[in-house]
Short mmCIF file of C-alpha atoms in Angstrom, two decimals:
data_model
loop_
_atom_site.label_atom_id
_atom_site.label_comp_id
_atom_site.label_asym_id
_atom_site.label_seq_id
_atom_site.Cartn_x
_atom_site.Cartn_y
_atom_site.Cartn_z
CA MET D 838 -171.05 -93.73 -177.91
CA CYS D 839 -169.94 -90.87 -175.67
CA GLY D 840 -166.77 -89.02 -174.74
CA LEU D 841 -165.33 -88.88 -171.21
CA VAL D 842 -162.60 -86.86 -169.51
CA GLY D 843 -161.50 -86.52 -165.90
CA VAL D 844 -158.63 -84.38 -164.54
CA VAL D 845 -156.94 -84.05 -161.14
CA SER D 846 -154.55 -81.12 -160.74
CA ASP D 847 -153.35 -78.40 -158.37
CA ASN D 848 -154.82 -75.73 -160.65
CA ASP D 849 -158.32 -74.85 -161.83
CA ILE D 850 -159.22 -77.37 -164.51
CA GLY D 851 -162.51 -76.00 -165.90
CA VAL D 852 -160.95 -74.63 -169.09
CA CYS D 853 -158.88 -77.80 -169.51
CA LEU D 854 -162.05 -79.90 -169.35
CA TYR D 855 -163.82 -77.60 -171.81
CA ASP D 856 -160.96 -77.70 -174.32
CA THR D 857 -160.74 -81.49 -174.02
CA LEU D 858 -164.47 -81.93 -174.65
CA THR D 859 -164.15 -79.94 -177.88
CA VAL D 860 -161.52 -82.47 -178.97
CA LEU D 861 -163.91 -85.32 -178.08
CA GLN D 862 -166.95 -83.65 -179.70
CA HIS D 863 -166.95 -86.26 -182.51
CA ARG D 864 -168.00 -88.86 -179.92
CA GLY D 865 -171.28 -87.14 -179.09
CA GLN D 866 -173.16 -84.05 -180.25
CA ASP D 867 -176.44 -84.34 -178.34
CA ALA D 868 -175.40 -82.90 -174.96
CA ALA D 869 -172.38 -81.85 -172.92
CA GLY D 870 -171.60 -81.39 -169.25
CA ILE D 871 -168.82 -80.57 -166.77
CA MET D 872 -168.75 -80.94 -162.99
CA THR D 873 -165.85 -79.65 -160.91
CA CYS D 874 -164.97 -79.97 -157.23
CA ASP D 875 -163.57 -76.89 -155.47
CA LYS D 876 -162.61 -77.55 -151.84
CA GLY D 877 -165.60 -79.84 -151.38
CA LYS D 878 -168.05 -77.64 -153.30
CA LEU D 879 -169.46 -79.02 -156.54
CA ASN D 880 -170.06 -76.87 -159.63
CA LEU D 881 -172.14 -78.21 -162.52
CA ARG D 882 -173.11 -77.08 -165.97
CA LYS D 883 -174.78 -79.40 -168.49
CA ASP D 884 -177.36 -79.07 -171.25
CA ASN D 885 -178.31 -80.24 -174.72
CA GLY D 886 -176.13 -79.01 -177.55
CA LEU D 887 -172.54 -78.81 -178.70
CA VAL D 888 -169.76 -77.96 -176.25
CA LYS D 889 -169.36 -74.44 -177.64
CA ASP D 890 -173.08 -73.76 -177.15
CA VAL D 891 -173.53 -75.31 -173.72
CA PHE D 892 -170.66 -73.44 -172.05
CA ARG D 893 -170.53 -69.64 -172.02
CA THR D 894 -168.11 -67.35 -170.21
CA ARG D 895 -170.47 -67.00 -167.27
CA HIS D 896 -170.58 -70.77 -166.87
CA MET D 897 -166.82 -71.20 -167.09
CA ARG D 898 -166.26 -68.62 -164.35
CA ARG D 899 -168.24 -70.84 -162.00
CA LEU D 900 -166.52 -74.09 -162.98
CA THR D 901 -163.64 -73.70 -160.55
CA GLY D 902 -161.83 -76.51 -158.81
CA GLN D 903 -158.81 -78.78 -158.94
CA MET D 904 -160.63 -81.92 -160.04
CA GLY D 905 -163.52 -82.53 -162.39
CA ILE D 906 -165.12 -84.70 -165.05
CA GLY D 907 -166.68 -83.90 -168.41
CA HIS D 908 -168.96 -85.70 -170.85
CA VAL D 909 -170.27 -85.37 -174.40
CA ARG D 910 -173.39 -87.43 -175.05
CA TYR D 911 -174.47 -89.45 -178.02
CA PRO D 912 -177.94 -90.89 -177.34
CA THR D 913 -178.61 -94.58 -177.84
CA ALA D 914 -182.10 -94.54 -176.37
CA GLY D 915 -183.66 -91.97 -178.68
CA SER D 916 -184.16 -89.31 -176.04
CA SER D 917 -182.58 -85.87 -175.97
CA SER D 918 -183.96 -84.60 -172.68
CA PRO D 919 -181.62 -82.23 -170.80
CA ALA D 920 -182.23 -84.47 -167.77
CA LEU D 921 -180.17 -87.16 -169.52
CA ALA D 922 -177.14 -84.91 -170.01
CA GLN D 923 -174.20 -86.02 -167.87
CA PRO D 924 -172.48 -85.99 -165.39
CA PHE D 925 -175.11 -87.57 -163.14
CA TYR D 926 -174.95 -86.97 -159.39
CA VAL D 927 -176.02 -88.69 -156.16
CA ASN D 928 -175.28 -87.21 -152.74
CA SER D 929 -174.69 -90.44 -150.82
CA PRO D 930 -172.11 -91.52 -149.99
CA TYR D 931 -169.71 -88.56 -150.06
CA GLY D 932 -171.28 -87.01 -153.16
CA LEU D 933 -170.64 -88.92 -156.40
CA ALA D 934 -170.72 -87.73 -160.02
CA LEU D 935 -170.53 -90.09 -163.00
CA ALA D 936 -169.75 -89.83 -166.71
CA HIS D 937 -170.41 -93.02 -168.67
CA ASN D 938 -169.81 -94.39 -172.16
CA GLY D 939 -171.44 -97.64 -173.26
CA ASN D 940 -174.51 -99.68 -172.47
CA LEU D 941 -175.46 -102.12 -169.73
CA THR D 942 -177.23 -105.21 -171.01
CA ASN D 943 -179.00 -106.03 -167.73
CA THR D 944 -180.38 -102.57 -166.90
CA LYS D 945 -183.93 -103.85 -166.32
CA GLU D 946 -182.87 -106.33 -163.66
CA LEU D 947 -180.50 -103.83 -162.02
CA SER D 948 -183.21 -101.16 -161.81
CA ARG D 949 -185.53 -103.61 -160.09
CA ASP D 950 -182.84 -104.67 -157.61
CA LEU D 951 -181.88 -101.08 -156.85
CA PHE D 952 -185.46 -100.29 -155.89
CA LYS D 953 -186.38 -103.47 -154.05
CA GLU D 954 -183.10 -104.39 -152.36
CA ASP D 955 -180.82 -101.36 -152.32
CA LEU D 956 -183.72 -98.93 -151.60
CA ARG D 957 -182.48 -96.44 -154.19
CA HIS D 958 -184.63 -94.31 -156.48
CA ILE D 959 -183.89 -94.02 -160.21
CA ASN D 960 -185.20 -90.84 -161.80
CA THR D 961 -184.60 -91.58 -165.52
CA ASP D 962 -184.52 -94.57 -167.83
CA SER D 963 -180.78 -94.11 -168.37
CA ASP D 964 -178.48 -97.05 -167.66
CA SER D 965 -175.87 -94.45 -166.65
CA GLU D 966 -177.95 -93.49 -163.62
CA VAL D 967 -178.29 -97.18 -162.80
CA LEU D 968 -174.51 -97.63 -163.00
CA LEU D 969 -173.93 -94.63 -160.72
CA ASN D 970 -176.33 -95.95 -158.09
CA ILE D 971 -174.81 -99.43 -158.22
CA PHE D 972 -171.38 -97.92 -157.56
CA ALA D 973 -172.80 -95.69 -154.81
CA HIS D 974 -174.46 -98.63 -153.07
CA GLU D 975 -171.33 -100.77 -153.28
CA LEU D 976 -169.19 -97.95 -151.87
CA GLN D 977 -171.67 -97.21 -149.08
CA ARG D 978 -171.49 -100.85 -148.00
CA ARG D 979 -167.87 -100.22 -146.97
CA ASN D 980 -169.26 -97.88 -144.28
CA LYS D 981 -166.13 -95.69 -144.02
CA MET D 982 -165.94 -92.07 -142.94
CA LYS D 983 -163.14 -91.59 -145.46
CA PRO D 984 -162.85 -93.96 -148.44
CA LEU D 985 -159.45 -95.54 -148.99
CA PRO D 986 -158.24 -96.85 -152.38
CA GLU D 987 -159.10 -100.42 -151.33
CA ASP D 988 -162.69 -99.31 -150.57
CA ILE D 989 -163.03 -97.73 -153.99
CA PHE D 990 -161.60 -100.78 -155.76
CA ALA D 991 -163.97 -103.00 -153.77
CA ALA D 992 -166.89 -100.86 -154.97
CA VAL D 993 -165.72 -101.25 -158.59
CA ALA D 994 -165.48 -105.01 -158.03
CA GLY D 995 -169.08 -104.90 -156.82
CA VAL D 996 -170.08 -103.09 -160.00
CA HIS D 997 -168.47 -105.82 -162.10
CA ASN D 998 -170.22 -108.51 -160.09
CA ARG D 999 -173.61 -106.97 -160.85
CA CYS D 1000 -173.31 -105.15 -164.19
CA ARG D 1001 -172.99 -106.69 -167.63
CA GLY D 1002 -172.35 -105.09 -171.00
CA GLY D 1003 -169.79 -102.75 -172.48
CA PHE D 1004 -168.89 -99.68 -170.45
CA ALA D 1005 -166.20 -97.21 -169.47
CA ALA D 1006 -166.94 -94.81 -166.64
CA LEU D 1007 -165.49 -92.01 -164.53
CA VAL D 1008 -166.74 -91.35 -161.00
CA MET D 1009 -165.68 -88.23 -159.06
CA ILE D 1010 -165.83 -88.72 -155.30
CA THR D 1011 -166.29 -85.28 -153.77
CA GLY D 1012 -163.14 -84.15 -152.04
CA TYR D 1013 -161.33 -87.46 -152.51
CA GLY D 1014 -160.51 -88.14 -156.16
CA ILE D 1015 -161.57 -89.61 -159.49
CA VAL D 1016 -161.81 -93.29 -160.41
CA GLY D 1017 -162.04 -94.62 -163.96
CA PHE D 1018 -162.91 -98.21 -164.85
CA ARG D 1019 -163.57 -100.34 -167.90
CA ASP D 1020 -165.72 -103.43 -168.55
CA ARG D 1021 -164.15 -106.85 -168.20
CA ASN D 1022 -163.89 -107.31 -172.00
CA GLY D 1023 -162.50 -103.84 -172.66
CA ILE D 1024 -165.21 -103.15 -175.23
CA ARG D 1025 -165.39 -99.41 -174.61
CA PRO D 1026 -162.11 -97.47 -174.65
CA LEU D 1027 -160.42 -95.67 -171.75
CA VAL D 1028 -156.86 -94.33 -171.40
CA TYR D 1029 -154.94 -92.31 -168.84
CA GLY D 1030 -151.82 -90.19 -168.74
CA TYR D 1031 -149.93 -87.52 -166.84
CA ARG D 1032 -148.40 -84.06 -167.13
CA GLU D 1033 -145.47 -82.99 -164.97
CA LYS D 1034 -146.29 -80.06 -162.70
CA ALA D 1035 -144.48 -76.82 -163.46
CA ASP D 1036 -142.77 -76.75 -160.05
CA GLY D 1037 -141.59 -80.36 -160.42
CA THR D 1038 -143.42 -81.55 -157.30
CA GLY D 1039 -145.59 -84.19 -158.92
CA ARG D 1040 -148.02 -84.89 -161.75
CA ASP D 1041 -151.44 -83.89 -162.99
CA TYR D 1042 -153.49 -86.83 -164.27
CA MET D 1043 -156.10 -87.19 -166.99
CA ILE D 1044 -158.38 -90.15 -167.76
CA ALA D 1045 -160.22 -89.99 -171.10
CA SER D 1046 -161.90 -91.93 -173.90
CA GLU D 1047 -159.14 -91.34 -176.47
CA SER D 1048 -155.44 -90.57 -176.39
CA VAL D 1049 -155.98 -87.48 -178.54
CA ALA D 1050 -157.67 -85.87 -175.52
CA LEU D 1051 -154.40 -86.18 -173.58
CA ASP D 1052 -152.33 -84.95 -176.52
CA SER D 1053 -154.40 -81.80 -176.84
CA GLN D 1054 -153.62 -80.71 -173.26
CA GLY D 1055 -149.95 -81.65 -173.14
CA PHE D 1056 -150.42 -84.90 -171.21
CA THR D 1057 -148.26 -87.95 -171.88
CA LEU D 1058 -150.18 -91.15 -172.58
CA GLU D 1059 -149.33 -93.74 -169.93
CA ARG D 1060 -151.45 -96.63 -171.26
CA ASP D 1061 -154.96 -97.96 -171.77
CA VAL D 1062 -156.98 -98.94 -168.74
CA ALA D 1063 -156.98 -102.74 -168.86
CA PRO D 1064 -160.20 -104.77 -169.08
CA GLY D 1065 -161.68 -105.02 -165.59
CA GLU D 1066 -159.15 -102.55 -164.19
CA ALA D 1067 -159.79 -99.40 -162.15
CA VAL D 1068 -157.52 -96.34 -162.07
CA TYR D 1069 -157.93 -94.04 -159.05
CA VAL D 1070 -156.26 -90.63 -158.73
CA ASP D 1071 -156.72 -89.17 -155.27
CA ALA D 1072 -157.02 -85.46 -154.48
CA LYS D 1073 -153.29 -85.26 -153.73
CA GLY D 1074 -152.46 -86.49 -157.23
CA VAL D 1075 -151.39 -90.00 -156.21
CA LEU D 1076 -152.19 -92.74 -158.71
CA HIS D 1077 -153.59 -96.11 -157.63
CA THR D 1078 -154.47 -98.98 -159.98
CA GLN D 1079 -155.98 -102.42 -159.50
CA VAL D 1080 -157.65 -105.11 -161.61
CA CYS D 1081 -161.01 -105.47 -159.86
CA THR D 1082 -162.48 -108.50 -161.62
CA GLU D 1083 -161.36 -111.52 -163.57
CA PRO D 1084 -160.90 -110.12 -167.10
CA GLY D 1085 -162.78 -111.71 -169.96
CA GLU D 1086 -161.38 -112.05 -173.46
CA HIS D 1087 -160.06 -108.63 -174.42
CA SER D 1088 -162.46 -107.55 -177.19
CA PRO D 1089 -162.26 -103.84 -178.02
CA CYS D 1090 -164.97 -102.48 -180.29
CA ILE D 1091 -163.69 -102.59 -183.86
CA PHE D 1092 -166.15 -99.91 -184.92
CA GLU D 1093 -163.93 -97.41 -183.07
CA HIS D 1094 -161.32 -98.04 -185.77
CA VAL D 1095 -163.87 -98.01 -188.57
CA TYR D 1096 -165.72 -94.82 -187.67
CA PHE D 1097 -165.90 -93.37 -184.17
CA ALA D 1098 -162.33 -92.63 -183.08
CA ARG D 1099 -160.23 -89.80 -184.41
CA PRO D 1100 -157.44 -91.02 -186.71
CA ASP D 1101 -154.79 -89.40 -184.50
CA SER D 1102 -155.78 -91.58 -181.52
CA LEU D 1103 -154.14 -94.72 -180.18
CA MET D 1104 -156.58 -97.33 -178.90
CA ASP D 1105 -155.29 -100.42 -177.11
CA GLY D 1106 -151.88 -99.64 -178.57
CA ILE D 1107 -153.25 -99.52 -182.12
CA SER D 1108 -152.94 -96.43 -184.31
CA VAL D 1109 -156.40 -95.69 -185.70
CA TYR D 1110 -154.77 -93.95 -188.66
CA LYS D 1111 -152.58 -96.94 -189.54
CA ALA D 1112 -155.53 -99.32 -189.12
CA ARG D 1113 -157.52 -97.29 -191.64
CA LEU D 1114 -154.60 -97.26 -194.06
CA ARG D 1115 -154.50 -101.06 -193.87
CA MET D 1116 -158.28 -101.18 -194.45
CA GLY D 1117 -157.71 -99.34 -197.73
CA GLU D 1118 -154.89 -101.67 -198.74
CA LYS D 1119 -156.86 -104.82 -198.08
CA LEU D 1120 -159.99 -103.48 -199.77
CA ALA D 1121 -157.91 -102.62 -202.85
CA ASP D 1122 -156.48 -106.14 -202.92
CA LYS D 1123 -160.00 -107.59 -202.81
CA LEU D 1124 -161.15 -105.26 -205.58
CA ILE D 1125 -158.21 -106.23 -207.80
CA ALA D 1126 -158.89 -109.93 -207.18
CA GLU D 1127 -162.57 -109.57 -208.10
CA ARG D 1128 -162.17 -107.07 -210.95
CA PRO D 1129 -158.63 -107.06 -212.31
CA ASP D 1130 -159.90 -105.29 -215.44
CA HIS D 1131 -161.80 -102.55 -213.58
CA ASP D 1132 -162.49 -99.26 -215.37
CA ILE D 1133 -162.30 -96.92 -212.37
CA ASP D 1134 -161.10 -93.43 -213.34
CA VAL D 1135 -161.04 -91.78 -209.93
CA VAL D 1136 -161.40 -92.66 -206.23
CA ILE D 1137 -163.41 -90.16 -204.17
CA PRO D 1138 -163.89 -90.42 -200.39
CA ILE D 1139 -167.08 -89.51 -198.56
CA PRO D 1140 -165.66 -87.14 -195.94
CA ASP D 1141 -164.34 -87.32 -193.36
CA THR D 1142 -163.72 -90.73 -191.80
CA SER D 1143 -163.10 -92.63 -195.05
CA ARG D 1144 -160.34 -90.36 -196.38
CA THR D 1145 -157.47 -92.40 -194.96
CA SER D 1146 -158.73 -95.71 -196.35
CA ALA D 1147 -159.68 -94.16 -199.70
CA LEU D 1148 -156.25 -92.60 -200.19
CA GLU D 1149 -154.42 -95.88 -199.61
CA LEU D 1150 -156.93 -97.75 -201.78
CA ALA D 1151 -156.30 -95.33 -204.66
CA ASN D 1152 -152.52 -95.68 -204.24
CA ARG D 1153 -152.79 -99.45 -204.32
CA LEU D 1154 -154.98 -99.37 -207.45
CA GLY D 1155 -152.79 -96.79 -209.18
CA VAL D 1156 -155.86 -94.62 -209.73
CA LYS D 1157 -156.26 -90.87 -209.18
CA TYR D 1158 -157.52 -89.77 -205.76
CA ARG D 1159 -159.67 -86.66 -205.71
CA GLU D 1160 -161.78 -84.74 -203.22
CA GLY D 1161 -165.15 -84.66 -204.94
CA PHE D 1162 -167.34 -83.50 -202.06
CA VAL D 1163 -167.16 -80.31 -200.03
CA LYS D 1164 -168.42 -80.72 -196.48
CA ASN D 1165 -170.41 -78.20 -194.51
CA ARG D 1166 -168.56 -78.21 -191.17
CA TYR D 1167 -171.59 -76.96 -189.29
CA ILE D 1168 -173.74 -80.05 -189.83
CA GLY D 1169 -173.33 -82.93 -187.36
CA ARG D 1170 -172.37 -86.52 -188.14
CA THR D 1171 -175.44 -87.99 -189.86
CA PHE D 1172 -175.01 -91.49 -188.43
CA ILE D 1173 -175.22 -90.03 -184.91
CA MET D 1174 -178.49 -88.15 -185.57
CA PRO D 1175 -181.36 -89.68 -183.61
CA GLY D 1176 -184.09 -90.02 -186.25
CA GLN D 1177 -184.17 -91.39 -189.79
CA SER D 1178 -186.08 -88.42 -191.23
CA GLN D 1179 -183.66 -85.94 -189.70
CA ARG D 1180 -180.73 -88.05 -190.88
CA ARG D 1181 -182.02 -88.16 -194.44
CA LYS D 1182 -182.72 -84.45 -194.58
CA SER D 1183 -179.23 -83.49 -193.44
CA VAL D 1184 -177.20 -85.30 -196.14
CA ARG D 1185 -177.59 -82.73 -198.89
CA GLN D 1186 -177.14 -79.95 -196.37
CA LYS D 1187 -173.90 -81.61 -195.32
CA LEU D 1188 -172.24 -82.35 -198.69
CA ASN D 1189 -171.99 -80.68 -202.08
CA ALA D 1190 -170.44 -82.28 -205.17
CA ILE D 1191 -167.68 -80.69 -207.29
CA ASP D 1192 -169.03 -81.39 -210.77
CA LEU D 1193 -165.70 -81.40 -212.63
CA GLU D 1194 -164.45 -84.35 -210.58
CA PHE D 1195 -167.47 -86.45 -211.60
CA ARG D 1196 -168.51 -85.44 -215.10
CA GLY D 1197 -167.98 -88.22 -217.63
CA LYS D 1198 -165.96 -90.40 -215.22
CA ASN D 1199 -166.32 -93.84 -213.70
CA VAL D 1200 -166.16 -93.00 -210.01
CA LEU D 1201 -165.42 -95.23 -207.02
CA LEU D 1202 -166.93 -93.71 -203.89
CA VAL D 1203 -165.40 -94.92 -200.63
CA ASP D 1204 -167.10 -94.77 -197.24
CA ASP D 1205 -166.11 -96.19 -193.86
CA SER D 1206 -169.30 -98.29 -193.65
CA ILE D 1207 -172.92 -98.57 -194.72
CA VAL D 1208 -175.37 -98.57 -191.82
CA ARG D 1209 -178.90 -97.57 -192.75
CA GLY D 1210 -178.08 -96.74 -196.38
CA THR D 1211 -179.71 -93.33 -196.19
CA THR D 1212 -176.52 -91.37 -196.68
CA CYS D 1213 -174.84 -93.43 -199.39
CA LYS D 1214 -178.02 -93.68 -201.48
CA GLN D 1215 -178.31 -89.91 -201.65
CA ILE D 1216 -174.58 -89.44 -202.25
CA ILE D 1217 -174.63 -91.87 -205.16
CA GLN D 1218 -177.49 -89.88 -206.66
CA MET D 1219 -175.52 -86.68 -206.10
CA ALA D 1220 -172.61 -88.21 -208.06
CA ARG D 1221 -174.94 -89.07 -210.93
CA ASP D 1222 -176.45 -85.59 -210.86
CA ALA D 1223 -172.91 -84.21 -211.10
CA GLY D 1224 -172.43 -86.12 -214.37
CA ALA D 1225 -170.70 -89.35 -213.34
CA ASN D 1226 -170.72 -92.02 -216.02
CA LYS D 1227 -170.73 -94.95 -213.56
CA VAL D 1228 -170.82 -94.90 -209.77
CA TYR D 1229 -169.19 -97.72 -207.86
CA PHE D 1230 -169.26 -97.90 -204.06
CA ALA D 1231 -166.73 -99.41 -201.64
CA SER D 1232 -167.20 -99.91 -197.91
CA ALA D 1233 -164.08 -100.13 -195.72
CA ALA D 1234 -166.14 -102.29 -193.33
CA PRO D 1235 -168.15 -105.48 -193.93
CA ALA D 1236 -171.92 -105.49 -194.26
CA ILE D 1237 -173.63 -104.42 -191.03
CA ARG D 1238 -176.43 -106.93 -190.48
CA TYR D 1239 -176.97 -107.11 -186.70
CA PRO D 1240 -177.93 -104.72 -183.89
CA ASN D 1241 -175.37 -103.31 -181.50
CA VAL D 1242 -176.03 -103.55 -177.76
CA TYR D 1243 -172.86 -102.01 -176.33
CA GLY D 1244 -173.48 -98.32 -176.85
CA ILE D 1245 -173.74 -97.73 -180.61
CA ASP D 1246 -177.07 -96.62 -182.05
CA MET D 1247 -177.76 -99.66 -184.26
CA PRO D 1248 -180.48 -101.31 -182.21
CA ALA D 1249 -182.99 -102.44 -184.82
CA ALA D 1250 -182.03 -104.95 -187.50
CA ALA D 1251 -184.89 -103.76 -189.72
CA GLU D 1252 -183.21 -100.34 -189.95
CA LEU D 1253 -179.92 -101.78 -191.24
CA ILE D 1254 -179.96 -101.87 -195.02
CA ALA D 1255 -177.87 -105.07 -195.24
CA SER D 1256 -180.00 -107.03 -192.77
CA GLY D 1257 -181.49 -110.01 -194.60
CA LYS D 1258 -180.09 -108.84 -197.96
CA THR D 1259 -177.37 -110.09 -200.28
CA GLU D 1260 -174.68 -107.70 -201.48
CA ILE D 1261 -176.40 -107.51 -204.86
CA GLU D 1262 -179.66 -106.52 -203.19
CA VAL D 1263 -177.91 -103.82 -201.17
CA GLN D 1264 -176.20 -102.62 -204.35
CA GLU D 1265 -179.59 -102.24 -206.03
CA ALA D 1266 -181.12 -100.58 -202.95
CA ILE D 1267 -178.48 -97.84 -202.82
CA GLY D 1268 -178.41 -97.40 -206.61
CA ALA D 1269 -174.73 -98.26 -207.21
CA ASP D 1270 -173.40 -99.82 -210.43
CA TRP D 1271 -171.21 -102.06 -208.28
CA LEU D 1272 -170.73 -102.53 -204.54
CA ILE D 1273 -167.79 -104.05 -202.70
CA TYR D 1274 -167.52 -104.69 -198.96
CA GLN D 1275 -164.42 -105.33 -196.86
CA ASN D 1276 -164.01 -108.92 -195.63
CA LEU D 1277 -164.38 -109.27 -191.85
CA GLU D 1278 -161.09 -111.19 -191.61
CA ASP D 1279 -159.32 -108.34 -193.38
CA LEU D 1280 -160.93 -105.73 -191.15
CA ILE D 1281 -159.79 -107.58 -188.01
CA SER D 1282 -156.32 -107.99 -189.47
CA SER D 1283 -156.16 -104.27 -190.27
CA ALA D 1284 -156.55 -103.47 -186.59
CA SER D 1285 -154.71 -106.41 -184.99
CA GLU D 1286 -151.57 -105.84 -187.06
CA GLY D 1287 -151.12 -102.67 -185.00
CA ASN D 1288 -150.92 -104.70 -181.78
CA PRO D 1289 -150.66 -108.50 -182.11
CA ALA D 1290 -151.48 -108.81 -178.40
CA VAL D 1291 -155.08 -107.85 -179.30
CA SER D 1292 -156.30 -110.69 -181.49
CA HIS D 1293 -160.04 -110.54 -180.80
CA PHE D 1294 -162.46 -107.66 -181.39
CA GLU D 1295 -166.11 -106.98 -180.63
CA CYS D 1296 -167.61 -107.41 -184.12
CA SER D 1297 -171.26 -108.17 -183.31
CA VAL D 1298 -172.70 -105.76 -185.91
CA PHE D 1299 -170.96 -107.83 -188.60
CA ASN D 1300 -171.24 -111.40 -187.29
CA GLY D 1301 -174.00 -111.33 -184.64
CA GLU D 1302 -171.65 -112.69 -181.95
CA TYR D 1303 -172.04 -110.85 -178.62
CA VAL D 1304 -168.97 -111.28 -176.43
CA THR D 1305 -170.75 -110.84 -173.09
CA GLY D 1306 -172.77 -114.01 -173.71
CA ASP D 1307 -176.04 -112.63 -172.30
CA VAL D 1308 -177.75 -111.32 -175.46
CA ASP D 1309 -180.57 -113.39 -176.94
CA GLU D 1310 -183.53 -112.81 -179.27
CA ILE D 1311 -185.81 -111.73 -176.44
CA TYR D 1312 -183.33 -109.07 -175.37
CA LEU D 1313 -182.87 -107.85 -178.95
CA ARG D 1314 -186.63 -107.57 -179.53
CA ARG D 1315 -187.06 -105.63 -176.31
CA LEU D 1316 -184.21 -103.30 -177.24
CA GLU D 1317 -185.61 -102.77 -180.72
CA SER D 1318 -189.02 -101.80 -179.37
CA LYS D 1319 -187.39 -99.13 -177.18
CA ARG D 1320 -184.83 -97.72 -179.58
CA ASN D 1321 -185.96 -98.06 -183.18
CA ASP D 1322 -186.52 -94.97 -185.30
CA LEU D 1323 -190.30 -95.21 -185.01
CA ALA D 1324 -190.03 -95.11 -181.23
CA LYS D 1325 -187.82 -92.04 -181.50
CA LEU D 1326 -190.24 -90.43 -183.91
CA SER D 1327 -193.14 -91.02 -181.53
CA LYS D 1328 -191.27 -89.31 -178.70
CA SER D 1329 -190.33 -86.32 -180.80
CA GLU D 1330 -193.90 -85.93 -182.05
CA LYS D 1331 -195.33 -85.96 -178.57
CA LYS D 1332 -192.86 -83.31 -177.54
CA ALA D 1333 -193.62 -81.14 -180.56
CA GLY D 1334 -197.37 -81.79 -180.56
CA LYS D 1335 -197.46 -83.02 -184.15
CA GLU D 1336 -199.56 -86.13 -183.84
CA SER D 1337 -201.42 -85.31 -187.05
CA ASN D 1338 -198.30 -85.93 -189.14
CA ARG D 1339 -197.51 -89.29 -187.62
CA GLU D 1340 -198.89 -91.61 -190.33
CA ALA D 1341 -197.25 -89.71 -193.18
CA GLN D 1342 -193.89 -89.56 -191.43
CA ILE D 1343 -193.93 -93.25 -190.52
CA ALA D 1344 -194.77 -94.16 -194.11
CA ASP D 1345 -191.87 -91.99 -195.28
CA ILE D 1346 -189.47 -93.73 -192.91
CA ASN D 1347 -190.73 -97.19 -193.92
CA ASN D 1348 -189.98 -96.35 -197.54
CA ASP D 1349 -186.38 -95.59 -196.61
CA ILE D 1350 -186.05 -98.73 -194.52
#
């Protein structure tokens, strides 16, 4: 899961891109990058790290230009090499730069075809570089000195004909404009909007992953990019749109509403905040149905994403809501961290319990979801250490039992605590006195009530149903071998030269799994 932004304006947009990436930082904390185009000259800065660390004053002074794209990276392949920071660039045709969010499910076949048939060289194992070269090849086939909107839309159509999976992408065409496009199922999010120019002569345009990016810079949200659609803003600020492929069933990723998106965003016309409120309501109704005589004294959220659901759940139950954990703002999101050992280590650095909210009480902890179980197991123990009498645990999402293949780092079923386990077994594994999960039907309803036109969601991590129809056991095994935590650990060891610790670290990780 990554964050994207592209801007076309009459003014320098480097600072605008920087400020927008800080708003999208929650979507990726591994790397950040900006590329701008200034009268045909490209300026690039990208590196590993948070936005505030990657870009210094000296970098911003060089990021001049009236169009540009930015990216914050969240790795799904276990690698944090600076070479994988985006935007990516190829010089032919015209000079193209790409920022990408998602995952292609046929990368292996595409890489082979690019080399053997398109005669293009791929320098990394990133599917983003593959996507860029596919677009470049399709655009070059038009053989135009100057690309027209119809040429660009034809290139996007070629991408859809060849690429499968869930993706949203921005491509800056040097000197000509920026095009944004979304997969045919609309799995990954993409929106666009405008800002009236001060002199009243036209509009600046922004394309981004979330509507909150537009809000932060004074842009008005126009709408979501439709599944299979491309939005092209040329260098003169003229907007062109076209559906470039036959759309599939619109299936936005429901995990955006559960965890990834900011609550102040609108996604496919659905308020993330309202969806999370409804998750809390429906979870409370299930709890009351199962335990009408519950003895819960206080509801405490695990910050930050679960606060909205937890507050509404407490209201529905008629139970006190309290903030029982103080969060260290300078520790990243633990689910996004690339290795299990690093993830486990960070939890107690990230949260500290307020003893007086726990001591002698029956506490219901609420989280947005349970993925690997590392975080919630430690937090439950923290609640007990703080003096809680009983510790119950509620998940605003159903049990996560299957890998994700569309850009979320859940590739190995063996690393998901609920895989192959009953709810009682998960309850025992995390050390809770009682565990309750949201029903999948209620989760879908929580989101779809915000926009009845969207009735289907990508829910593969909960039900194992992959909407693109090209994911089988062979693919999942191959993905797991590349992206599981042990593979990530091996890469990090080789880089750090710590081969001697390998067996002990692997044993430690296996104990957690």
